[in-house]
Coordinates of C-alpha atoms in Angstrom, one line a residue:
X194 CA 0.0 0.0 0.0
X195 CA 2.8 2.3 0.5
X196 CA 3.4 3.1 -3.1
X197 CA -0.6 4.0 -3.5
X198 CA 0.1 6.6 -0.5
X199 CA 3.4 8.0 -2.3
X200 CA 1.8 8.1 -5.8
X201 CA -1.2 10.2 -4.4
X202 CA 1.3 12.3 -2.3
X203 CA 3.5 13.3 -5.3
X204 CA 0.4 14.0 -7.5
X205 CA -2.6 16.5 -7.8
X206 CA -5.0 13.9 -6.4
X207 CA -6.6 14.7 -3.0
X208 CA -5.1 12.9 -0.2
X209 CA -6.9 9.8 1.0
X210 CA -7.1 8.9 4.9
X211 CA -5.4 5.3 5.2
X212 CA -8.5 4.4 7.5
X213 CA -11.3 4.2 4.7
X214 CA -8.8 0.9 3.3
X215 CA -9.2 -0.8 6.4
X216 CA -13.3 -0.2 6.1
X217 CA -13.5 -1.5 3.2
X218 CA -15.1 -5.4 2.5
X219 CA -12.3 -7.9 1.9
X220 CA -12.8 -8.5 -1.7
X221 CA -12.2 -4.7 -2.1
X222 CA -9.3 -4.9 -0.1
X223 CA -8.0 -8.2 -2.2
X224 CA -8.7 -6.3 -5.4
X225 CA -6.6 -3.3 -4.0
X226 CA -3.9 -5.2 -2.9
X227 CA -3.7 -6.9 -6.6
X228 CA -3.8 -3.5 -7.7
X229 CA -1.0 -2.5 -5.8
X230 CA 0.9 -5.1 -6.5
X231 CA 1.1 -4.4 -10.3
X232 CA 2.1 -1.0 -9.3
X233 CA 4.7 -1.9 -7.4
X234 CA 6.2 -3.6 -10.1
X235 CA 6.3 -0.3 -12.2
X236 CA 7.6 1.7 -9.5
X237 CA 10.6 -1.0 -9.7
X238 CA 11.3 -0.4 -12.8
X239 CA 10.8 3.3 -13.1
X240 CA 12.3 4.8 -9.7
X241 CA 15.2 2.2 -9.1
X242 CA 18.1 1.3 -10.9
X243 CA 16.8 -2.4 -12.7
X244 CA 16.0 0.3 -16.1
X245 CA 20.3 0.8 -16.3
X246 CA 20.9 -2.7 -15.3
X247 CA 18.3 -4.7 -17.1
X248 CA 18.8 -2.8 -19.9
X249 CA 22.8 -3.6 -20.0
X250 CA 22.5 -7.0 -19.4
X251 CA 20.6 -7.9 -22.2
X252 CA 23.3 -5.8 -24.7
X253 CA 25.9 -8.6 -22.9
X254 CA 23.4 -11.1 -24.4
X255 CA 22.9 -9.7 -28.0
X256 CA 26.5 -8.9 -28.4
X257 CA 27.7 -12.3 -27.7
X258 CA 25.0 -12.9 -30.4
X259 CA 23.4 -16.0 -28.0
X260 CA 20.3 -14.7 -28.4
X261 CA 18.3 -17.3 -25.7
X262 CA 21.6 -18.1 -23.3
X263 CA 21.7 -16.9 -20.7
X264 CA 17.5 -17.4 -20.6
X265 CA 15.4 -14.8 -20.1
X266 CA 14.3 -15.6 -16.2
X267 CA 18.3 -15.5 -15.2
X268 CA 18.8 -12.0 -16.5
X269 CA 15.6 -11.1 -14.8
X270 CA 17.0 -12.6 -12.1
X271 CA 20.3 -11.2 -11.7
X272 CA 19.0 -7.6 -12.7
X273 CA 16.5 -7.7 -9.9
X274 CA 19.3 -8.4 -7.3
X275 CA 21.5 -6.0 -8.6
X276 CA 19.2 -4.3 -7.9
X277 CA 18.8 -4.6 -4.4
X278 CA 22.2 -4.2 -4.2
X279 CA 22.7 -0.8 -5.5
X280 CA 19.2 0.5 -3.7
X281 CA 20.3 -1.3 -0.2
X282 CA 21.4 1.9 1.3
X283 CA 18.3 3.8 0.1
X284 CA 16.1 1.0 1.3
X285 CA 17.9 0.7 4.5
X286 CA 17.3 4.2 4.9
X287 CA 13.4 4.1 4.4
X288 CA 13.3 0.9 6.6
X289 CA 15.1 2.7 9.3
X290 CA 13.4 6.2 9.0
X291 CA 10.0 5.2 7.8
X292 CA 9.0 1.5 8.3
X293 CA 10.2 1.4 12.0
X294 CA 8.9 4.0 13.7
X295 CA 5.6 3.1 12.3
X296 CA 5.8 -0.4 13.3
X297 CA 6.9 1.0 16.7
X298 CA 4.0 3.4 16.6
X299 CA 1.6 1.0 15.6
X300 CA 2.8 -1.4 18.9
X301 CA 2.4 1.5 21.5
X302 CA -0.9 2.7 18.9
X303 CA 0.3 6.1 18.6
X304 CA -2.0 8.4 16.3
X305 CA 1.2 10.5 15.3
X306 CA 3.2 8.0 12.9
X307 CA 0.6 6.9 9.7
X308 CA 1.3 5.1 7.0
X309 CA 1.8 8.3 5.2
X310 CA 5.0 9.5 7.1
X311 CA 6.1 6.1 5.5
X312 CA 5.6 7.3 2.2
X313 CA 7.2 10.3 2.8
X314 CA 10.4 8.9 3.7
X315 CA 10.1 6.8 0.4
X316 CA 9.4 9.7 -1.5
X317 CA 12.2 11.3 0.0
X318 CA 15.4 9.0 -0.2
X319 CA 13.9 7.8 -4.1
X320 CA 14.1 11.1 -5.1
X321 CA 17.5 12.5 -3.6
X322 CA 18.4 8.8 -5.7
X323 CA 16.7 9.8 -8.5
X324 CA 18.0 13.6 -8.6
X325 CA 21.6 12.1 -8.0
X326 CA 21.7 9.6 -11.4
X327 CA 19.4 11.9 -13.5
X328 CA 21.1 14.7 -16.1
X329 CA 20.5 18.4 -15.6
X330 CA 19.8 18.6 -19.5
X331 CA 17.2 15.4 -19.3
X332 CA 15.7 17.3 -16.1
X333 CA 15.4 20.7 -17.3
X334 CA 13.7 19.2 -20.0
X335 CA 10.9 18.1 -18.2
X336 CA 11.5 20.8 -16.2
X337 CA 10.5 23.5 -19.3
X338 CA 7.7 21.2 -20.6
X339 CA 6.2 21.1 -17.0
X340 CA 5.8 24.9 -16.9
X341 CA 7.3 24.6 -13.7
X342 CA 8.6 27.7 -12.2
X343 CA 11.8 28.4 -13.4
X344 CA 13.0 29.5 -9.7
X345 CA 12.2 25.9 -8.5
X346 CA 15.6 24.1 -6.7
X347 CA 16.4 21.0 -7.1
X348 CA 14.8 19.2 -4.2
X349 CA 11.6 21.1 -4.7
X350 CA 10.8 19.7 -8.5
X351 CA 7.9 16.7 -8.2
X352 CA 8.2 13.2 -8.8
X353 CA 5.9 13.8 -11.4
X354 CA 8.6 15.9 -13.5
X355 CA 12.2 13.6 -12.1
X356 CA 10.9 10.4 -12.8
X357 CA 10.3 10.4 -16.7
X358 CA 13.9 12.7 -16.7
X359 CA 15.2 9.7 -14.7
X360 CA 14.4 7.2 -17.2
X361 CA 15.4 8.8 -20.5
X362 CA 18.5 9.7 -18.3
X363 CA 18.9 5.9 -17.7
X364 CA 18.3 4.6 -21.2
X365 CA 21.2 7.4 -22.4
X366 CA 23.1 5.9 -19.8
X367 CA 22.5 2.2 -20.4
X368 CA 22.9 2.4 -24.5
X369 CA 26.4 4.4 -23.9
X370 CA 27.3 1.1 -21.9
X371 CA 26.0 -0.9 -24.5
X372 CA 27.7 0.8 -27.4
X373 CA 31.3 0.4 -25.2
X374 CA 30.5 -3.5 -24.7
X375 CA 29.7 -4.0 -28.3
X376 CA 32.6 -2.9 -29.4
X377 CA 35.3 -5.8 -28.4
X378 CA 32.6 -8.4 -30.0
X379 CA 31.9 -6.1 -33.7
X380 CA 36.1 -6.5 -33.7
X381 CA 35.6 -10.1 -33.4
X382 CA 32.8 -10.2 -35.9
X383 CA 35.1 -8.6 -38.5
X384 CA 38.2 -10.5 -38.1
X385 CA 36.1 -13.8 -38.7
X386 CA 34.8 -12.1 -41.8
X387 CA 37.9 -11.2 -42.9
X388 CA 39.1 -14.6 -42.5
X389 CA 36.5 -16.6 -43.6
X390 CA 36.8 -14.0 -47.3
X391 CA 40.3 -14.9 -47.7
X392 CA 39.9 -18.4 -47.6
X393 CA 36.8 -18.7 -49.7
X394 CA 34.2 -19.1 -47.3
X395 CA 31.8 -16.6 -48.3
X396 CA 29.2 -19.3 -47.8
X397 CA 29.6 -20.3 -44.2
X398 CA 27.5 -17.3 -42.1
X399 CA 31.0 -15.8 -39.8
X400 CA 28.3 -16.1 -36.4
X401 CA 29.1 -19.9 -36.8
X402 CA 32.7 -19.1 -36.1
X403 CA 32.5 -15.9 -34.2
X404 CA 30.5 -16.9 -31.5
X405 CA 32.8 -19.6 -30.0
X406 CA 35.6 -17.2 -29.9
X407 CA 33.2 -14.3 -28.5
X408 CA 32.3 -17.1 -25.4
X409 CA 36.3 -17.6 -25.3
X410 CA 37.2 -14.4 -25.1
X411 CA 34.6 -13.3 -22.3
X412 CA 35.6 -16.4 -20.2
X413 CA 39.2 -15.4 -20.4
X414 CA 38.4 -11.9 -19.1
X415 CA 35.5 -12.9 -16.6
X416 CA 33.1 -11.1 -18.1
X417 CA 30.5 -11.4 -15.6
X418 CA 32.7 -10.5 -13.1
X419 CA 33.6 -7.5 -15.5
X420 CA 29.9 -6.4 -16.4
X421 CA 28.7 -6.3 -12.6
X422 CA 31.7 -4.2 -11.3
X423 CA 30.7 -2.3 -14.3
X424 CA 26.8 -1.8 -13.7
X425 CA 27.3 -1.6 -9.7
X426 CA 30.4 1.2 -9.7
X427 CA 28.3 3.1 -12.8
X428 CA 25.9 4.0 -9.4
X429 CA 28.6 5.3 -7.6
X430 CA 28.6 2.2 -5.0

């Protein structure tokens, strides 16, 4: 439910008191929850860093032209905990300044800690994150077509203006990182050509080659060793 209570705080909808969920009949509440749920799942992808990483992860993939290998659930997989990874410390942070004092409040039942101090502290820490891996051009972009004030700082621009700067931020980002892991592999790709030319072997398609000494060649150099320190240090952890 907290990501319900941050979209509504970060938008022009009125504010709704956490109480009138709890009144509600259980199928309304199940049908909410679902709801939730397949927010959730956006707000993953659009406020965290699993855009950059996801994104990276399948260039690896294309460029060592193994189109199914690794599958499809194991780079989901591994993007979603690199994920945690990189967003422990603003996680942490929201645990420790939002989730517990509401859990503590809710023990002693003290009025004064909601569930919407909760999604204030989200709000907070995902967009000092946010503000931190976004450029100023992508942001004064949606800065300008926002009609936002042009006096606004930093902190004070919505979540509604950072978070579609964020993401075209991220794609810039993740193609950039793409383009420099393509490169070693095209090099590959043209030396088999080259090759397989000279000795007459226009017929055979240079992949059937190329690809053996593409998986060579990132074994040698550890490449998944070599893409996470990559992807994780790109953050700034």
């Amino acid at each position: 439910m907290n990501s319900v209570y941050l979209w509504m705080a970060q938008t022009d909808l009125p504010a709704v008191d956490p109480a009138t969920f709890e009144k509600l009949t259980p199928p309304l509440q199940v049908a909410l929850f679902l709801g939730t749920l397949s927010f959730a799942t956006a707000a993953l992808i659009s406020l965290t860093a699993f855009t950059r990483i996801i994104i990276v992860l399948s260039f690896v993939r294309k460029a060592l032209a193994t189109s199914e290998i690794p599958p499809n659930q194991v780079i989901m997989g591994l993007s979603i905990f690199l994920t945690f990874f990189v967003m422990a410390p603003t996680f942490e942070t929201i645990y420790k300044d939002g989730v517990e004092p509401y859990l503590a409040a809710q023990q002693q039942e003290n009025p004064d800690k909601d569930i919407m101090s909760v999604a204030e502290v989200a709000a907070r820490e995902l967009h000092a994150f946010m503000r931190i891996h976004t450029r100023k051009s992508d942001l004064a972009l949606f800065v300008e077509l926002s009609d936002s004030p042009t006096s606004i700082t930093v902190d004070e621009i919505p979540l509604k203006v950072l978070i579609p700067a964020f993401i075209i931020s991220e794609l810039k980002t993740s193609f950039i990182m793409g383009f420099c892991i393509y490169i070693p592999f095209l090099l590959i790709d043209l030396v088999m050509s080259t090759v397989l030319m000279s000795l007459g072997m226009m017929m055979m398609p240079p992949v059937v080659v190329s690809t053996p000494c593409k998986l060579l060649l990132f074994v040698l150099v550890d490449g998944w060793h070599l893409i996470s320190r990559a992807i994780v240090t790109s953050f700034g952890t």
